[in-house]
Amino acid sequence: MSEAIQPLLEVDNLSRRFGPQLAVDGVSLAVQPGEILGVIGPNGSGKSTLFNCMLGQLAPSAGEVRLSGRKITTMGAADRCHQGMARTFQLLQTFPGLTVAQNLRVAAQEHQGSMLSRLLRGGWGGTERAVQRSLAFFKLEHLAHERAEALSYGQQKLLDIAMALIVEPRILFLDEPAGGVTPQMIAQLKALLLAANRERGVSLVLVEHNMDFVMSICTRIVVLAAGRILAQGTPQQILHNPTVIEAYLGG
Ligand code: ADP
Ligand code: MG
């Protein structure tokens, strides 16, 4: 008796117009629980616009977004966050003058306040436990009392992701997580994202230009071109898709 699995996130025929231009043009996709979905495509193909529409930072011109079957198309970004959707930005969102531990505390408390302690039961103690767990998971314990600005860029990137994950989202959106990060740190980043995915069951959706990174971490890839889905499939299918090679990977 197989039961159809409810997709975690669904995007249905979504479009977003900027004046005369359709930045996203009738995109439909679903993110399954536990999946790691990569969104790739040339500059200007609509990746960020699609991301922002899924996260409630931009209103779609047409179409629908559903979280666990529930329509959230007009729900604001903050409410989506409370429903378990978290994101990182291309630019770091860490507080440079605060220590690593303080940054994590702020991220945890921001959520806690608005959740009226529902997620992080037990007030301050709950926050501190979450901070300690996060420091251990991201292997940042030895840097707990360093200011964020004293960390390497790669370490700050890890902290940024740790801050997004501390509220235990169901789905995490990452905008170019490997951008500007050294190869060594990319390997660590990959291992931590895979561990978060496997151990905590968090689904990941990432926009990324580093093809090695995308191909090695994603379970499925969607290729955008001019606001539309050009192809989707496993990394192997995408790497060998003639249309994708011609339009995007070829050069
Ligand atoms: P990508 O992230 O794939 O590089 P974007 O989603 O940023 O692509 O952009 C898709 C298209 O929409 C581009 O042609 C871009 O110029 C346009 N666009 C994006 N954001 C805006 C905006 N706020 N106002 C006008 N045009 C925009
Ligand atoms: Mg972009």
XYZ file of N, CA and C and ligand atoms in Angstrom:
781
model
N 0.856 -1.197 0.000
C 0.000 0.000 0.000
C 0.885 1.238 0.000
N 1.069 1.803 -1.157
C 1.899 2.998 -1.198
C 1.003 4.235 -1.180
N 1.382 5.156 -0.331
C 0.628 6.400 -0.210
C 1.419 7.495 -0.894
N 0.759 8.316 -1.665
C 1.469 9.411 -2.330
C 2.043 10.345 -1.273
N 3.300 10.707 -1.447
C 3.934 11.609 -0.486
C 3.520 13.038 -0.810
N 3.104 13.750 0.213
C 2.747 15.159 0.060
C 4.013 15.969 -0.165
N 4.107 16.668 -1.308
C 5.290 17.524 -1.485
C 5.356 18.562 -0.363
N 6.570 18.933 0.005
C 6.738 19.948 1.037
C 6.352 21.314 0.473
N 6.916 21.609 -0.690
C 6.645 22.906 -1.310
C 6.251 22.689 -2.768
N 5.210 23.381 -3.194
C 4.786 23.298 -4.590
C 4.657 24.693 -5.183
N 5.133 24.821 -6.384
C 4.999 26.053 -7.151
C 4.213 25.687 -8.394
N 3.118 26.402 -8.603
C 2.187 26.033 -9.658
C 2.034 27.169 -10.658
N 2.593 26.960 -11.846
C 2.396 27.914 -12.947
C 2.705 29.353 -12.534
N 3.812 29.522 -11.839
C 4.155 30.815 -11.259
C 4.823 31.749 -12.280
N 4.342 32.974 -12.325
C 4.943 33.992 -13.182
C 5.186 35.258 -12.376
N 6.232 35.973 -12.762
C 6.477 37.292 -12.173
C 6.937 38.234 -13.281
N 6.200 39.316 -13.372
C 6.440 40.299 -14.422
C 7.134 41.527 -13.833
N 8.113 42.055 -14.538
C 8.659 43.382 -14.218
C 8.391 44.241 -15.441
N 7.379 45.103 -15.368
C 7.010 45.876 -16.557
C 6.659 44.933 -17.684
N 7.295 45.100 -18.826
C 6.962 44.236 -19.958
C 7.635 42.862 -19.872
N 8.606 42.731 -18.941
C 9.415 41.507 -18.940
C 8.873 40.441 -17.989
N 8.779 39.230 -18.492
C 8.417 38.098 -17.643
C 9.703 37.475 -17.107
N 10.052 37.809 -15.857
C 11.292 37.285 -15.268
C 11.142 35.806 -14.943
N 9.935 35.424 -14.497
C 9.582 34.016 -14.300
C 8.306 33.780 -15.089
N 8.319 32.740 -15.897
C 7.267 32.569 -16.901
C 6.632 31.179 -16.815
N 5.656 31.044 -15.910
C 4.899 29.792 -15.834
C 5.698 28.607 -15.323
N 6.383 28.801 -14.214
C 7.194 27.726 -13.634
C 6.363 26.887 -12.661
N 6.423 25.581 -12.826
C 5.814 24.645 -11.879
C 6.883 23.686 -11.393
N 6.963 23.521 -10.087
C 7.895 22.530 -9.540
C 7.451 22.139 -8.139
N 7.999 21.040 -7.650
C 7.689 20.589 -6.295
C 8.982 20.197 -5.608
N 9.048 20.484 -4.315
C 10.176 20.054 -3.492
C 9.648 18.981 -2.546
N 10.234 17.795 -2.629
C 9.790 16.685 -1.780
C 10.485 16.761 -0.416
N 9.856 16.197 0.621
C 10.509 16.194 1.932
C 11.875 15.522 1.843
N 12.878 16.171 2.397
C 14.224 15.592 2.428
C 15.037 15.790 1.169
N 14.435 16.418 0.182
C 15.131 16.584 -1.090
C 16.170 17.710 -1.043
N 17.202 17.606 -1.895
C 18.135 18.715 -2.103
C 18.009 19.130 -3.562
N 17.311 20.221 -3.777
C 17.020 20.677 -5.134
C 17.932 21.832 -5.518
N 18.590 21.706 -6.647
C 19.419 22.785 -7.165
C 18.674 23.530 -8.259
N 18.775 24.854 -8.241
C 18.210 25.674 -9.314
C 19.379 26.362 -10.000
N 19.586 26.031 -11.273
C 20.700 26.619 -12.004
C 20.180 27.302 -13.267
N 21.043 28.058 -13.901
C 20.663 28.762 -15.124
C 21.516 29.992 -15.291
N 21.608 30.497 -16.515
C 22.447 31.673 -16.757
C 21.967 32.906 -15.987
N 22.806 33.898 -15.889
C 22.416 35.164 -15.259
C 21.170 35.713 -15.934
N 20.245 36.195 -15.117
C 19.031 36.783 -15.664
C 17.958 35.767 -16.034
N 18.178 34.483 -15.698
C 17.206 33.453 -16.085
C 16.027 33.361 -15.121
N 16.078 34.119 -14.014
C 14.922 34.180 -13.122
C 15.087 33.422 -11.813
N 16.296 32.970 -11.511
C 16.512 32.170 -10.304
C 16.153 32.947 -9.029
N 16.711 34.150 -8.918
C 16.456 34.937 -7.700
C 14.988 35.335 -7.602
N 14.410 35.691 -8.723
C 12.995 36.081 -8.721
C 12.119 34.908 -8.278
N 12.418 33.722 -8.788
C 11.678 32.527 -8.379
C 11.847 32.283 -6.880
N 13.079 32.354 -6.405
C 13.385 32.216 -4.978
C 12.549 33.191 -4.154
N 12.578 34.467 -4.569
C 11.891 35.502 -3.797
C 10.379 35.306 -3.800
N 9.854 34.775 -4.888
C 8.411 34.485 -4.929
C 8.071 33.296 -4.029
N 8.954 32.305 -3.974
C 8.691 31.145 -3.123
C 8.740 31.547 -1.652
N 9.615 32.535 -1.344
C 9.843 32.918 0.045
C 8.974 34.083 0.507
N 8.177 34.640 -0.394
C 7.281 35.718 0.008
C 7.934 37.082 0.024
N 9.123 37.190 -0.580
C 9.775 38.493 -0.640
C 9.349 39.269 -1.880
N 8.758 38.576 -2.806
C 8.171 39.188 -3.998
C 6.811 38.535 -4.212
N 5.845 39.334 -4.641
C 4.532 38.762 -4.964
C 4.551 38.271 -6.409
N 4.110 37.039 -6.649
C 4.024 36.586 -8.039
C 2.932 37.345 -8.786
N 3.119 37.497 -10.094
C 2.070 38.122 -10.913
C 0.952 37.130 -11.182
N 1.291 35.853 -11.199
C 0.289 34.797 -11.401
C 0.846 33.508 -10.823
N -0.046 32.587 -10.535
C 0.375 31.280 -10.061
C 0.188 31.111 -8.566
N 0.612 29.967 -8.069
C 0.344 29.613 -6.681
C 1.571 28.965 -6.040
N 1.721 29.210 -4.734
C 2.764 28.540 -3.949
C 2.058 27.835 -2.790
N 2.406 26.563 -2.560
C 1.800 25.809 -1.457
C 2.886 25.181 -0.595
N 2.653 25.221 0.711
C 3.547 24.570 1.675
C 2.743 23.468 2.339
N 3.205 22.240 2.193
C 2.478 21.075 2.706
C 1.008 21.121 2.286
N 0.768 21.487 1.066
C -0.584 21.487 0.516
C -1.386 22.734 0.814
N -0.854 23.589 1.671
C -1.588 24.792 2.062
C -1.133 25.981 1.222
N -2.101 26.700 0.702
C -1.789 27.831 -0.161
C -1.144 28.960 0.645
N 0.049 29.387 0.225
C 0.748 30.462 0.946
C 1.140 31.604 -0.005
N 0.511 31.639 -1.175
C 0.915 32.582 -2.228
C 0.992 34.028 -1.737
N 0.064 34.420 -0.865
C 0.045 35.823 -0.425
C 0.576 35.988 1.007
N 1.064 34.886 1.573
C 1.595 34.965 2.939
C 2.924 35.725 2.948
N 3.135 36.579 3.948
C 4.363 37.364 4.037
C 5.563 36.499 4.389
N 6.753 37.060 4.162
C 7.996 36.310 4.378
C 8.148 35.885 5.842
N 7.809 36.759 6.768
C 7.990 36.440 8.187
C 7.088 35.272 8.589
N 5.856 35.280 8.103
C 4.947 34.181 8.430
C 5.423 32.870 7.808
N 5.972 32.957 6.596
C 6.504 31.736 5.972
C 7.649 31.184 6.798
N 8.448 32.096 7.334
C 9.556 31.683 8.200
C 9.018 30.911 9.400
N 7.947 31.408 9.983
C 7.368 30.717 11.137
C 6.727 29.399 10.757
N 6.433 29.241 9.473
C 5.896 27.961 9.001
C 7.014 26.994 8.617
N 8.262 27.393 8.869
C 9.356 26.450 8.651
C 10.179 26.689 7.404
N 10.035 27.875 6.802
C 10.842 28.197 5.623
C 11.925 29.196 6.015
N 13.181 28.823 5.827
C 14.299 29.709 6.166
C 15.149 29.934 4.930
N 15.961 30.994 4.962
C 16.811 31.266 3.811
C 18.125 31.903 4.233
N 19.118 31.758 3.364
C 20.310 32.590 3.467
C 20.379 33.425 2.197
N 21.033 34.564 2.316
C 21.159 35.478 1.188
C 22.539 35.344 0.582
N 22.681 35.921 -0.608
C 23.990 35.919 -1.255
C 24.991 36.683 -0.388
N 24.516 37.786 0.197
C 25.358 38.564 1.111
C 25.112 38.091 2.536
N 26.182 38.060 3.319
C 26.084 37.568 4.686
C 25.106 38.391 5.509
N 24.370 37.726 6.379
C 23.412 38.400 7.250
C 23.883 38.386 8.708
N 25.147 38.043 8.909
C 25.674 37.991 10.266
C 25.919 39.415 10.781
N 25.994 39.543 12.124
C 26.308 40.835 12.738
C 27.801 40.855 13.026
N 28.580 41.674 12.295
C 30.042 41.614 12.371
C 30.591 41.885 13.769
N 29.945 42.790 14.516
C 30.479 43.183 15.815
C 30.090 42.254 16.948
N 29.184 41.330 16.688
C 28.779 40.367 17.723
C 29.617 39.104 17.610
N 29.753 38.398 18.728
C 30.494 37.132 18.681
C 29.650 36.077 17.960
N 30.313 34.981 17.666
C 29.627 33.868 17.005
C 28.437 33.406 17.848
N 28.664 33.222 19.149
C 27.591 32.760 20.032
C 26.460 33.781 20.100
N 26.833 35.070 20.154
C 25.793 36.110 20.208
C 24.965 36.131 18.924
N 25.638 35.956 17.803
C 24.916 35.897 16.533
C 23.879 34.775 16.546
N 24.298 33.613 17.023
C 23.386 32.462 17.056
C 22.229 32.712 18.019
N 22.550 33.360 19.137
C 21.534 33.659 20.137
C 20.476 34.602 19.547
N 20.957 35.620 18.840
C 20.034 36.577 18.218
C 19.122 35.852 17.220
N 19.729 34.986 16.410
C 18.939 34.264 15.410
C 17.896 33.382 16.075
N 18.276 32.723 17.149
C 17.350 31.828 17.849
C 16.254 32.620 18.541
N 16.624 33.736 19.148
C 15.655 34.502 19.926
C 14.669 35.256 19.052
N 15.162 35.710 17.915
C 14.279 36.430 17.008
C 13.070 35.557 16.689
N 13.370 34.301 16.422
C 12.316 33.360 16.102
C 11.468 33.065 17.328
N 12.145 32.867 18.449
C 11.459 32.490 19.675
C 10.439 33.551 20.075
N 10.858 34.833 20.007
C 9.956 35.904 20.394
C 8.667 35.853 19.607
N 8.812 35.718 18.307
C 7.627 35.751 17.473
C 6.841 34.446 17.564
N 7.512 33.387 17.984
C 6.825 32.104 18.121
C 6.269 31.922 19.524
N 6.432 32.927 20.386
C 5.975 32.838 21.766
C 6.469 31.547 22.414
N 7.729 31.283 22.190
C 8.421 30.148 22.841
C 7.869 28.782 22.448
N 7.098 28.743 21.385
C 6.537 27.443 21.021
C 7.619 26.508 20.477
N 8.499 27.078 19.649
C 9.511 26.230 19.023
C 10.643 25.895 19.979
N 11.139 26.938 20.646
C 12.268 26.724 21.554
C 11.744 26.774 22.975
N 11.105 25.684 23.378
C 10.473 25.637 24.682
C 11.505 25.905 25.778
N 11.057 26.555 26.840
C 11.938 26.713 27.998
C 12.736 27.994 28.024
N 12.316 28.977 27.231
C 12.912 30.307 27.319
C 14.410 30.314 27.104
N 15.120 31.088 27.915
C 16.558 31.317 27.762
C 17.322 29.996 27.693
N 16.971 29.071 28.591
C 17.643 27.768 28.621
C 17.537 27.069 27.285
N 16.337 27.151 26.690
C 16.132 26.531 25.385
C 17.019 27.154 24.342
N 17.132 28.491 24.381
C 17.987 29.197 23.436
C 19.436 28.775 23.608
N 19.890 28.727 24.851
C 21.291 28.369 25.100
C 21.594 26.954 24.635
N 20.658 26.053 24.857
C 20.870 24.686 24.369
C 20.975 24.671 22.855
N 20.116 25.440 22.221
C 20.137 25.488 20.757
C 21.456 26.073 20.260
N 21.952 27.098 20.949
C 23.219 27.728 20.553
C 24.357 26.720 20.704
N 24.381 26.010 21.820
C 25.451 25.028 22.036
C 25.392 23.900 21.018
N 24.181 23.433 20.740
C 24.017 22.371 19.730
C 24.530 22.841 18.385
N 24.185 24.087 18.051
C 24.564 24.634 16.758
C 26.084 24.801 16.658
N 26.703 25.318 17.733
C 28.166 25.485 17.755
C 28.849 24.134 17.541
N 28.324 23.103 18.178
C 28.927 21.775 18.065
C 28.721 21.229 16.646
N 27.503 21.350 16.155
C 27.186 20.800 14.831
C 28.054 21.437 13.747
N 28.229 22.758 13.833
C 29.003 23.471 12.814
C 30.493 23.570 13.161
N 30.886 22.890 14.210
C 32.290 22.871 14.645
C 32.836 24.292 14.802
N 32.026 25.127 15.452
C 32.407 26.526 15.665
C 32.677 26.811 17.145
N 32.757 25.749 17.954
C 32.905 25.957 19.410
C 34.123 26.805 19.745
N 35.246 26.505 19.063
C 36.487 27.222 19.386
C 36.418 28.697 18.972
N 35.395 29.045 18.180
C 35.246 30.434 17.732
C 34.070 31.137 18.411
N 33.465 30.470 19.392
C 32.216 30.968 19.988
C 32.320 32.410 20.459
N 33.488 32.789 20.994
C 33.610 34.132 21.576
C 34.402 35.096 20.699
N 34.649 34.683 19.463
C 35.254 35.597 18.474
C 34.146 36.438 17.833
N 34.497 37.684 17.526
C 33.544 38.483 16.759
C 33.423 37.896 15.351
N 32.239 37.979 14.786
C 32.010 37.415 13.445
C 32.986 38.001 12.440
N 33.289 39.301 12.577
C 34.148 39.972 11.599
C 35.585 39.450 11.619
N 35.966 38.744 12.706
C 37.327 38.205 12.803
C 37.450 36.843 12.108
N 36.312 36.275 11.691
C 36.318 34.964 11.049
C 36.679 35.088 9.571
N 37.174 33.971 8.997
C 37.383 33.941 7.549
C 36.013 34.026 6.872
N 36.027 34.367 5.579
C 34.755 34.477 4.870
C 33.989 33.152 4.903
N 34.724 32.058 4.710
C 34.085 30.735 4.729
C 33.457 30.419 6.075
N 34.164 30.783 7.157
C 33.609 30.556 8.500
C 32.369 31.417 8.733
N 32.405 32.647 8.208
C 31.223 33.514 8.340
C 30.039 32.929 7.575
N 30.350 32.318 6.454
C 29.305 31.674 5.646
C 28.675 30.514 6.445
N 29.533 29.747 7.129
C 29.025 28.662 7.979
C 28.137 29.226 9.080
N 28.587 30.324 9.701
C 27.800 30.948 10.767
C 26.448 31.408 10.225
N 26.475 31.989 9.047
C 25.248 32.465 8.402
C 24.252 31.312 8.230
N 24.755 30.176 7.791
C 23.895 29.007 7.591
C 23.445 28.449 8.941
N 24.357 28.464 9.917
C 24.002 28.000 11.266
C 22.861 28.846 11.835
N 22.913 30.163 11.568
C 21.860 31.058 12.061
C 20.513 30.738 11.405
N 20.555 30.383 10.131
C 19.302 30.039 9.441
C 18.749 28.713 9.936
N 19.651 27.791 10.305
C 19.215 26.445 10.706
C 18.840 26.352 12.183
N 19.223 27.355 12.983
C 19.033 27.230 14.429
C 17.543 27.182 14.798
N 16.705 27.705 13.931
C 15.263 27.671 14.208
C 14.629 26.375 13.679
N 15.472 25.458 13.230
C 15.024 24.151 12.767
C 13.925 24.232 11.708
N 14.255 24.866 10.586
C 13.272 24.962 9.509
C 13.044 23.594 8.855
N 11.928 23.497 8.149
C 11.660 22.273 7.380
C 12.351 22.342 6.028
N 12.530 23.591 5.571
C 13.146 23.783 4.261
C 14.036 25.023 4.314
N 15.245 24.863 3.816
C 16.208 25.973 3.822
C 16.580 26.328 2.388
N 16.437 27.595 2.053
C 16.810 28.114 0.740
C 18.170 28.786 0.849
N 19.087 28.408 -0.039
C 20.439 28.971 0.021
C 20.774 29.632 -1.307
N 21.129 30.912 -1.240
C 21.494 31.640 -2.457
C 23.016 31.656 -2.573
N 23.547 30.884 -3.491
C 24.980 30.775 -3.750
C 25.810 30.501 -2.495
N 25.538 29.383 -1.822
C 26.284 29.084 -0.590
C 27.778 28.914 -0.822
N 28.181 28.471 -2.010
C 29.613 28.209 -2.258
C 30.331 29.406 -2.863
N 29.603 30.481 -3.133
C 30.200 31.652 -3.772
C 31.273 32.290 -2.914
N 32.466 32.470 -3.472
C 33.543 33.153 -2.770
C 34.196 32.356 -1.666
N 33.886 31.066 -1.576
C 34.398 30.224 -0.503
C 35.549 29.361 -1.032
N 36.594 29.170 -0.233
C 37.751 28.370 -0.670
C 37.336 26.907 -0.857
N 38.059 26.179 -1.724
C 37.723 24.769 -1.966
C 37.655 23.941 -0.682
N 38.576 24.199 0.228
C 38.586 23.441 1.481
C 37.309 23.698 2.288
N 36.921 24.982 2.330
C 35.723 25.338 3.073
C 34.469 24.840 2.352
N 34.525 24.782 1.027
C 33.387 24.248 0.267
C 33.144 22.793 0.659
N 34.227 22.034 0.831
C 34.094 20.628 1.218
C 33.428 20.512 2.587
N 33.822 21.394 3.490
C 33.232 21.380 4.833
C 31.760 21.795 4.790
N 31.499 22.824 4.006
C 30.132 23.319 3.836
C 29.233 22.212 3.306
N 29.733 21.508 2.322
C 28.976 20.420 1.714
C 28.668 19.332 2.735
N 29.694 18.946 3.496
C 29.507 17.895 4.500
C 28.466 18.315 5.537
N 28.494 19.582 5.947
C 27.562 20.057 6.967
C 26.138 20.145 6.421
N 26.003 20.605 5.183
C 24.658 20.688 4.592
C 24.074 19.290 4.419
N 24.917 18.343 3.983
C 24.439 16.962 3.830
C 24.058 16.379 5.189
N 24.849 16.691 6.219
C 24.543 16.190 7.563
C 23.236 16.785 8.073
N 23.039 18.082 7.845
C 21.787 18.724 8.270
C 20.605 18.088 7.557
N 20.800 17.812 6.274
C 19.747 17.188 5.476
C 19.435 15.783 5.999
N 20.458 15.000 6.269
C 20.241 13.608 6.662
C 19.806 13.477 8.107
N 20.478 14.229 8.990
C 20.223 14.047 10.417
C 18.992 14.806 10.890
N 18.737 15.944 10.289
C 17.613 16.758 10.749
C 16.458 16.747 9.765
N 16.684 16.126 8.617
C 15.609 15.991 7.641
C 15.222 17.283 6.947
N 16.073 18.301 7.043
C 15.718 19.573 6.412
C 15.912 19.470 4.894
N 14.896 19.900 4.151
C 15.010 19.959 2.695
C 15.818 21.189 2.320
N 16.587 21.078 1.233
C 17.404 22.210 0.803
C 17.039 22.589 -0.629
N 16.961 23.884 -0.870
C 16.814 24.390 -2.237
C 17.934 25.392 -2.429
N 18.781 25.166 -3.438
C 19.891 26.102 -3.576
C 20.086 26.588 -4.998
N 20.374 27.890 -5.070
C 20.826 28.511 -6.305
C 22.337 28.567 -6.211
N 23.032 28.072 -7.232
C 24.484 28.011 -7.121
C 25.110 27.970 -8.509
N 26.213 28.691 -8.649
C 26.928 28.705 -9.933
C 28.053 27.672 -9.986
N 28.500 27.225 -8.814
C 29.579 26.239 -8.763
C 29.004 24.864 -9.138
N 29.257 24.443 -10.383
C 28.637 23.236 -10.911
C 29.084 21.974 -10.180
N 30.370 21.901 -9.799
C 30.834 20.725 -9.058
C 30.041 20.584 -7.759
N 29.860 21.706 -7.098
C 29.121 21.716 -5.832
C 27.677 21.274 -6.053
N 27.013 21.882 -7.021
C 25.604 21.552 -7.311
C 25.468 20.072 -7.653
N 26.334 19.610 -8.548
C 26.202 18.246 -9.043
C 26.504 17.215 -7.958
N 27.336 17.590 -6.996
C 27.713 16.610 -5.981
C 26.775 16.606 -4.781
N 25.997 17.661 -4.599
C 25.152 17.710 -3.395
C 23.662 17.502 -3.705
N 23.230 17.868 -4.911
C 21.790 17.874 -5.195
C 21.259 16.496 -5.582
N 20.037 16.217 -5.159
C 19.365 14.997 -5.595
C 18.656 15.235 -6.923
N 18.304 16.499 -7.174
C 17.596 16.840 -8.403
C 17.930 18.283 -8.763
N 17.904 18.563 -10.055
C 18.271 19.892 -10.523
C 17.223 20.409 -11.499
N 16.885 21.683 -11.333
C 15.999 22.377 -12.266
C 16.836 23.425 -12.987
N 16.773 23.421 -14.305
C 17.523 24.397 -15.098
C 16.555 25.442 -15.632
N 16.822 26.696 -15.305
C 16.001 27.792 -15.812
C 16.704 28.464 -16.985
N 15.912 28.905 -17.943
C 16.421 29.741 -19.030
C 15.296 30.682 -19.430
N 15.594 31.972 -19.423
C 14.606 32.993 -19.769
C 13.290 32.801 -19.011
N 13.402 32.495 -17.718
C 12.224 32.422 -16.864
C 11.442 31.135 -16.938
N 11.882 30.198 -17.788
C 11.157 28.933 -17.909
C 12.047 27.755 -17.542
N 11.411 26.634 -17.221
C 12.187 25.427 -16.931
C 12.628 24.805 -18.254
N 13.938 24.792 -18.438
C 14.525 24.217 -19.654
C 14.639 22.707 -19.511
N 14.969 22.265 -18.319
C 15.130 20.828 -18.060
C 15.114 20.597 -16.568
N 14.760 19.383 -16.158
C 14.966 18.985 -14.773
C 15.263 17.506 -14.718
N 16.027 17.121 -13.703
C 16.405 15.720 -13.576
C 17.515 15.540 -12.568
N 18.046 14.337 -12.512
C 19.177 14.072 -11.619
C 20.410 14.795 -12.162
N 21.427 14.998 -11.319
C 22.654 15.636 -11.816
C 23.182 14.954 -13.079
N 23.174 13.627 -13.112
C 23.676 12.909 -14.288
C 22.859 13.215 -15.534
N 21.527 13.239 -15.371
C 20.659 13.554 -16.512
C 20.927 14.966 -17.023
N 21.115 15.900 -16.094
C 21.337 17.296 -16.490
C 22.688 17.449 -17.181
N 23.702 16.780 -16.637
C 25.051 16.888 -17.216
C 25.103 16.356 -18.645
N 24.201 15.420 -18.960
C 24.224 14.807 -20.291
C 23.073 15.256 -21.171
N 22.340 16.271 -20.724
C 21.201 16.755 -21.508
C 21.700 17.725 -22.592
N 21.550 17.368 -23.879
C 22.102 18.188 -24.965
C 21.587 19.628 -24.948
N 20.307 19.803 -24.626
C 19.738 21.158 -24.593
C 20.407 22.000 -23.517
N 20.641 21.380 -22.355
C 21.270 22.100 -21.242
C 22.718 22.424 -21.582
N 23.397 21.459 -22.177
C 24.804 21.681 -22.539
C 24.906 22.847 -23.510
N 24.010 22.868 -24.486
C 24.048 23.927 -25.499
C 23.721 25.285 -24.882
N 22.676 25.304 -24.027
C 22.199 26.588 -23.516
C 23.023 27.114 -22.354
N 23.660 26.217 -21.612
C 24.211 26.672 -20.345
C 25.568 26.088 -19.989
N 25.692 24.780 -20.100
C 26.927 24.157 -19.624
C 28.037 24.179 -20.662
N 27.646 24.373 -21.915
C 28.567 24.194 -23.021
C 29.838 25.015 -22.978
N 29.690 26.305 -22.668
C 30.772 27.242 -22.885
C 32.040 27.068 -22.097
P 18.968 35.380 -11.935
O 18.847 35.346 -10.460
O 18.770 34.072 -12.604
O 20.243 36.031 -12.394
P 16.834 37.351 -11.753
O 15.673 36.646 -11.174
O 17.629 38.197 -10.855
O 17.778 36.310 -12.518
O 16.341 38.268 -12.960
C 15.524 37.782 -13.994
C 15.182 38.934 -14.913
O 14.310 39.840 -14.235
C 16.393 39.749 -15.331
O 16.240 40.138 -16.672
C 16.363 40.949 -14.418
O 16.916 42.061 -15.030
C 14.876 41.124 -14.164
N 14.636 41.688 -12.840
C 14.922 41.059 -11.666
N 14.557 41.817 -10.608
C 14.032 42.953 -11.139
C 13.467 44.153 -10.587
N 13.357 44.310 -9.270
N 13.024 45.102 -11.441
C 13.111 44.931 -12.776
N 13.624 43.845 -13.370
C 14.081 42.865 -12.570
Mg 20.252 35.966 -8.981
